[in-house]
Short mmCIF file of C-alpha atoms in Angstrom, two decimals:
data_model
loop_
_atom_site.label_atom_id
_atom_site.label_comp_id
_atom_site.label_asym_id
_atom_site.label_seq_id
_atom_site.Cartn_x
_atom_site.Cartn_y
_atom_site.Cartn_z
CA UNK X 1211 -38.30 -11.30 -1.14
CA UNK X 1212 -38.58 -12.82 -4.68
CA UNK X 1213 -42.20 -13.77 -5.83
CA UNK X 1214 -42.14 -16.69 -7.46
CA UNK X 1215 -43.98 -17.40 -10.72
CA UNK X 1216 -45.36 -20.51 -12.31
CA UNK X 1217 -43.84 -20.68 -15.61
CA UNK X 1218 -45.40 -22.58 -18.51
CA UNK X 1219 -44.91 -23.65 -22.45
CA UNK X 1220 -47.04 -23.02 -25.48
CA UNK X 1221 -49.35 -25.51 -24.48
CA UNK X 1222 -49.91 -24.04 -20.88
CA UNK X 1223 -48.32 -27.24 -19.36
CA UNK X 1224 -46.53 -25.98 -16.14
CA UNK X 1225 -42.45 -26.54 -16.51
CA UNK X 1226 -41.38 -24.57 -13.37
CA UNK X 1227 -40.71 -22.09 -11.04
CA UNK X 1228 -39.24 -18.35 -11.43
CA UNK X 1229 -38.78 -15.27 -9.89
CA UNK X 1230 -41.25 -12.56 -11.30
CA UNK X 1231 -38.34 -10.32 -12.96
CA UNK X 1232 -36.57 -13.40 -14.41
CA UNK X 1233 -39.87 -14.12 -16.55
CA UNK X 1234 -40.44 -10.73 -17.33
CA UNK X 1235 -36.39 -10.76 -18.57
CA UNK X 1236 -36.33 -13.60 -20.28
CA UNK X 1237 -40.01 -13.95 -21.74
CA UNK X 1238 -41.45 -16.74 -20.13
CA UNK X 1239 -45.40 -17.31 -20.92
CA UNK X 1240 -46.68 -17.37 -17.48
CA UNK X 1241 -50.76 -17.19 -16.08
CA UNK X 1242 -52.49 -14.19 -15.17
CA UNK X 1243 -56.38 -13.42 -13.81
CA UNK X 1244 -57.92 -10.16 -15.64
CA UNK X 1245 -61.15 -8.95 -14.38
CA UNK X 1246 -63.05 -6.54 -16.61
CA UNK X 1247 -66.28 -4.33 -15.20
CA UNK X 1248 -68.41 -3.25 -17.60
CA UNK X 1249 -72.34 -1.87 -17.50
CA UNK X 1250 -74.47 -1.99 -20.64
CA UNK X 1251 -72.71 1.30 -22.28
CA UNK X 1252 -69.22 1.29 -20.29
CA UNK X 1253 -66.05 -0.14 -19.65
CA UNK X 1254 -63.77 1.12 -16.45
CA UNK X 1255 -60.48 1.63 -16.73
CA UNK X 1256 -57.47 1.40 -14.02
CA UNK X 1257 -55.71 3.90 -13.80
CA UNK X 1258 -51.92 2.45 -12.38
CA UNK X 1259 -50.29 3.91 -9.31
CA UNK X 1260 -47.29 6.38 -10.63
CA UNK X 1261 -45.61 4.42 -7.88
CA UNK X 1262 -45.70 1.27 -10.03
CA UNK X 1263 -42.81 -0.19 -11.22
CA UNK X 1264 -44.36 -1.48 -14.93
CA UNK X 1265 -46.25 1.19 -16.25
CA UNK X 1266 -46.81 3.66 -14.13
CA UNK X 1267 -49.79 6.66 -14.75
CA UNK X 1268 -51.05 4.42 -17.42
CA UNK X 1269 -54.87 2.72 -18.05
CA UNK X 1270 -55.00 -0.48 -17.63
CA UNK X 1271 -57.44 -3.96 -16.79
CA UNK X 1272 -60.13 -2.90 -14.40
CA UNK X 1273 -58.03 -5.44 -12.32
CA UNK X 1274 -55.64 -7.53 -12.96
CA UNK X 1275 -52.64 -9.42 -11.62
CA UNK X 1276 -50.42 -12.58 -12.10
CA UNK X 1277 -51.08 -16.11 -10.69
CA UNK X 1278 -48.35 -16.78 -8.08
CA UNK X 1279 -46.48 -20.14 -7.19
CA UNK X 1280 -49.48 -23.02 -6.37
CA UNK X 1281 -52.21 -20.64 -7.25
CA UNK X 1282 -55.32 -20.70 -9.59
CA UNK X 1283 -57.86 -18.69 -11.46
CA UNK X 1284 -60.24 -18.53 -8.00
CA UNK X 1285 -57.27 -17.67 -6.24
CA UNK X 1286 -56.12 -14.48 -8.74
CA UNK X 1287 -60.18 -13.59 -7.75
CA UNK X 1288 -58.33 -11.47 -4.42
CA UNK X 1289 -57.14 -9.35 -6.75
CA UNK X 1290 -60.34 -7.08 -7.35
CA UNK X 1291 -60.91 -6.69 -3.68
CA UNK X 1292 -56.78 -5.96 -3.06
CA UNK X 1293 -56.83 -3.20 -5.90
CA UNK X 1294 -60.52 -2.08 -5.64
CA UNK X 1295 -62.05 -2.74 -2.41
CA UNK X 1296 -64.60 -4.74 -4.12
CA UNK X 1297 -65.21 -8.72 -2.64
CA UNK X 1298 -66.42 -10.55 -5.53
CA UNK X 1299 -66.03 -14.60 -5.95
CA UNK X 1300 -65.24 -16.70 -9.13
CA UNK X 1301 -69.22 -17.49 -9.44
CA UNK X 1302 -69.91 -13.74 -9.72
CA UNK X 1303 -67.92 -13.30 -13.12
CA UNK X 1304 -68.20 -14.05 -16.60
CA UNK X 1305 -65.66 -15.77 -18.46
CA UNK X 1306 -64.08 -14.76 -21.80
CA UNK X 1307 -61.69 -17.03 -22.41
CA UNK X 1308 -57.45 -17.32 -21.87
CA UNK X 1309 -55.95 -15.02 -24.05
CA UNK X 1310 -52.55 -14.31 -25.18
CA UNK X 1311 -51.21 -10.95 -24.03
CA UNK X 1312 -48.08 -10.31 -24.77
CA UNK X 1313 -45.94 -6.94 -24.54
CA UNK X 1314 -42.68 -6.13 -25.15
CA UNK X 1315 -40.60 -3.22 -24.40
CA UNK X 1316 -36.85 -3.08 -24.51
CA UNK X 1317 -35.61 -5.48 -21.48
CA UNK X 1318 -39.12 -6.04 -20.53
CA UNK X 1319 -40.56 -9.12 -22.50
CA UNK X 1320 -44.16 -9.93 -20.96
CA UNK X 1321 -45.43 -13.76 -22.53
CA UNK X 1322 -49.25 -14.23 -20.75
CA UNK X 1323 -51.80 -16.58 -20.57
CA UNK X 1324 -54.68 -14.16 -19.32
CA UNK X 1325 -57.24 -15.83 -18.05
CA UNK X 1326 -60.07 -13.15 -18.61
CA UNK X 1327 -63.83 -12.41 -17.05
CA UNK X 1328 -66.03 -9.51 -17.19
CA UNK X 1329 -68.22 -8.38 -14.20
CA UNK X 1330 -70.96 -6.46 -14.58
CA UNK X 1331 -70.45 -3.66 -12.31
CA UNK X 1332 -73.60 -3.06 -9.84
CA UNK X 1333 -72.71 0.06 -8.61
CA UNK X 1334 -70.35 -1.20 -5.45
CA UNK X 1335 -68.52 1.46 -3.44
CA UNK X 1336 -64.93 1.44 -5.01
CA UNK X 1337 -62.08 1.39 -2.15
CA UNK X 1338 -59.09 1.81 -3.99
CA UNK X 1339 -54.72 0.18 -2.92
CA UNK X 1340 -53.50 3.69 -3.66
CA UNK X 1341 -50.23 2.11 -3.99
CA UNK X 1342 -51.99 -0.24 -7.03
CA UNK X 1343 -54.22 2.46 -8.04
CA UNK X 1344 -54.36 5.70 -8.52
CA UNK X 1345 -58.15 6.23 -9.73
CA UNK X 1346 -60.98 4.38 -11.90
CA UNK X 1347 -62.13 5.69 -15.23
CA UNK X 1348 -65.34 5.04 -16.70
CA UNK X 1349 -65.55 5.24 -20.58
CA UNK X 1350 -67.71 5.05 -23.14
CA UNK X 1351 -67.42 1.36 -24.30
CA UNK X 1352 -68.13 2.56 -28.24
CA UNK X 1353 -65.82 5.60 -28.07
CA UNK X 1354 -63.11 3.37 -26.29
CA UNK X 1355 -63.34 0.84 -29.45
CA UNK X 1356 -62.94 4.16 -31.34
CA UNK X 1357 -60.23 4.91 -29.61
CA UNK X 1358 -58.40 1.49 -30.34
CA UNK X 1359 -59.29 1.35 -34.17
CA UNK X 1360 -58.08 4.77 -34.45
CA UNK X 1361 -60.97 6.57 -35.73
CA UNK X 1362 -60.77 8.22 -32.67
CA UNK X 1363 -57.53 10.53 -31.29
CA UNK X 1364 -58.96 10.38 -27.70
CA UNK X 1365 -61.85 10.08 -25.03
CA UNK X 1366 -63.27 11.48 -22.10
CA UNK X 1367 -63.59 8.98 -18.78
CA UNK X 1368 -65.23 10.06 -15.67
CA UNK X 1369 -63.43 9.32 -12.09
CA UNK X 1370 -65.15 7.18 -10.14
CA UNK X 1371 -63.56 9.00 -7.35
CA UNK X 1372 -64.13 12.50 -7.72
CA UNK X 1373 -66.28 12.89 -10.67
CA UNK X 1374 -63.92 14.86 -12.90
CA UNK X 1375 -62.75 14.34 -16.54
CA UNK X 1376 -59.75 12.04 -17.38
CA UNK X 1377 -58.14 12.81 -20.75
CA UNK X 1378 -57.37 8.78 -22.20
CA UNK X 1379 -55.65 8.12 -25.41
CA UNK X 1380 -53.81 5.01 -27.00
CA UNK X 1381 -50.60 6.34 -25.47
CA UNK X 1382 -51.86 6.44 -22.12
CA UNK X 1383 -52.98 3.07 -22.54
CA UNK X 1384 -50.72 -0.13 -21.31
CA UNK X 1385 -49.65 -1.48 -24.59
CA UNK X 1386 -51.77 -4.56 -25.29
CA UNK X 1387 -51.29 -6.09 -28.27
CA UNK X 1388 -54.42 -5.52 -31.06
CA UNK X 1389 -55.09 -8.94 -30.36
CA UNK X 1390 -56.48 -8.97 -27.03
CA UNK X 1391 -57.99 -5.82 -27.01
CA UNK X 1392 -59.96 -7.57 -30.37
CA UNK X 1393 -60.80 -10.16 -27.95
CA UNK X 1394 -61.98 -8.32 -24.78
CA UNK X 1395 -64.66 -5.77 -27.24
CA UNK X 1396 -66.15 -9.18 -29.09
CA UNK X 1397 -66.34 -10.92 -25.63
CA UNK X 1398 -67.82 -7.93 -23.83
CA UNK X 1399 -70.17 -7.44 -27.39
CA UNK X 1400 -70.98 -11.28 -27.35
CA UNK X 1401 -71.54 -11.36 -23.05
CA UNK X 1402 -74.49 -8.61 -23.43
CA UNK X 1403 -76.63 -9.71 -26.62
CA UNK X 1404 -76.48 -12.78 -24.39
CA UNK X 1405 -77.65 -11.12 -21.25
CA UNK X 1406 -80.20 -9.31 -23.62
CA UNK X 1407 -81.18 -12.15 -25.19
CA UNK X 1408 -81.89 -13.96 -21.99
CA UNK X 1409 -83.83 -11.15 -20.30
CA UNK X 1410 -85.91 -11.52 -23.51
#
């Protein structure tokens, strides 16, 4: 059964409905809910399901997914508890604005509208969709920025599942454009010297 997609123009006025693998064919920009957790030194990282059929084994969007038919941003909310066992509500995140994400790779031509929060992670007991996810890295937040200006070949995560060492590079990253990643490390910078500033 086809799940249908809102599709929408430059402007983010709504123009119809699609099929999820029409868009992705033929490049529709289309909404999506990202949810980042971070604590004060960290970032965590999806790891995808190798069962996935976009980018399989890769890191990715703590969680993520796209905004269905009739849905909105509170509704694309489900998403962190279907992929990480974690029940969290709109009120509980942090908004960092709707960002263009768009990736392209051969037949594949991804056009989003990503409406994108952080959360700061409290320590919650991660139950993970093993058919979403495979595992949860946590990183270094300055050696991940490393990592994406280049200055930096690769970094350690830690599971958040067993413990043990995940090897992450840019190639085992989904391919964001520079763009948004740019946009998710000033937004996570900006969201704690505000928290800092306000516990001052």
């Amino acid at each position: 059964m086809s799940e249908f997609i809102t599709v929408v123009d430059r402007t983010r006025k709504r123009i119809g409905l699609k099929p999820r693998s029409d868009v992705h064919r033929d490049g529709d920009w289309h909404e999506t809910f990202h949810c980042w957790m971070i604590d004060p030194t960290h970032l965590y990282l999806q790891l995808r399901s190798e069962t996935k059929q976009d980018f399989p084994g890769l890191f990715d969007i703590t969680a993520a997914g796209h905004l269905t038919a009739g849905e909105t941003v509170r509704d694309g909310v489900r998403e962190i508890q279907e992929e990480l066992g974690i029940e969290l509500s709109l009120e509980q995140l942090h908004p960092l604005g709707v960002f263009e994400d768009v990736i392209e790779t051969g037949a594949f031509l991804d056009r989003e509208f990503a409406h994108t929060y952080v959360y700061p992670y409290a320590g919650e007991a991660f139950a993970l969709d093993v058919d979403e996810v495979a595992d949860v890295g946590k990183v270094d937040f300055e050696a991940f920025v490393a990592l994406l200006d280049g200055s930096r070949e690769q970094i350690e995560a830690t599971s958040v599942v067993t413990g043990k060492t995940l090897r992450v590079t840019k190639e085992t990253l989904v391919p964001h454009p520079d763009t948004y990643w740019n946009q998710v490390v000033e937004g996570v910078r900006t969201f704690w010297e505000k928290a800092e500033g306000h516990d001052d």
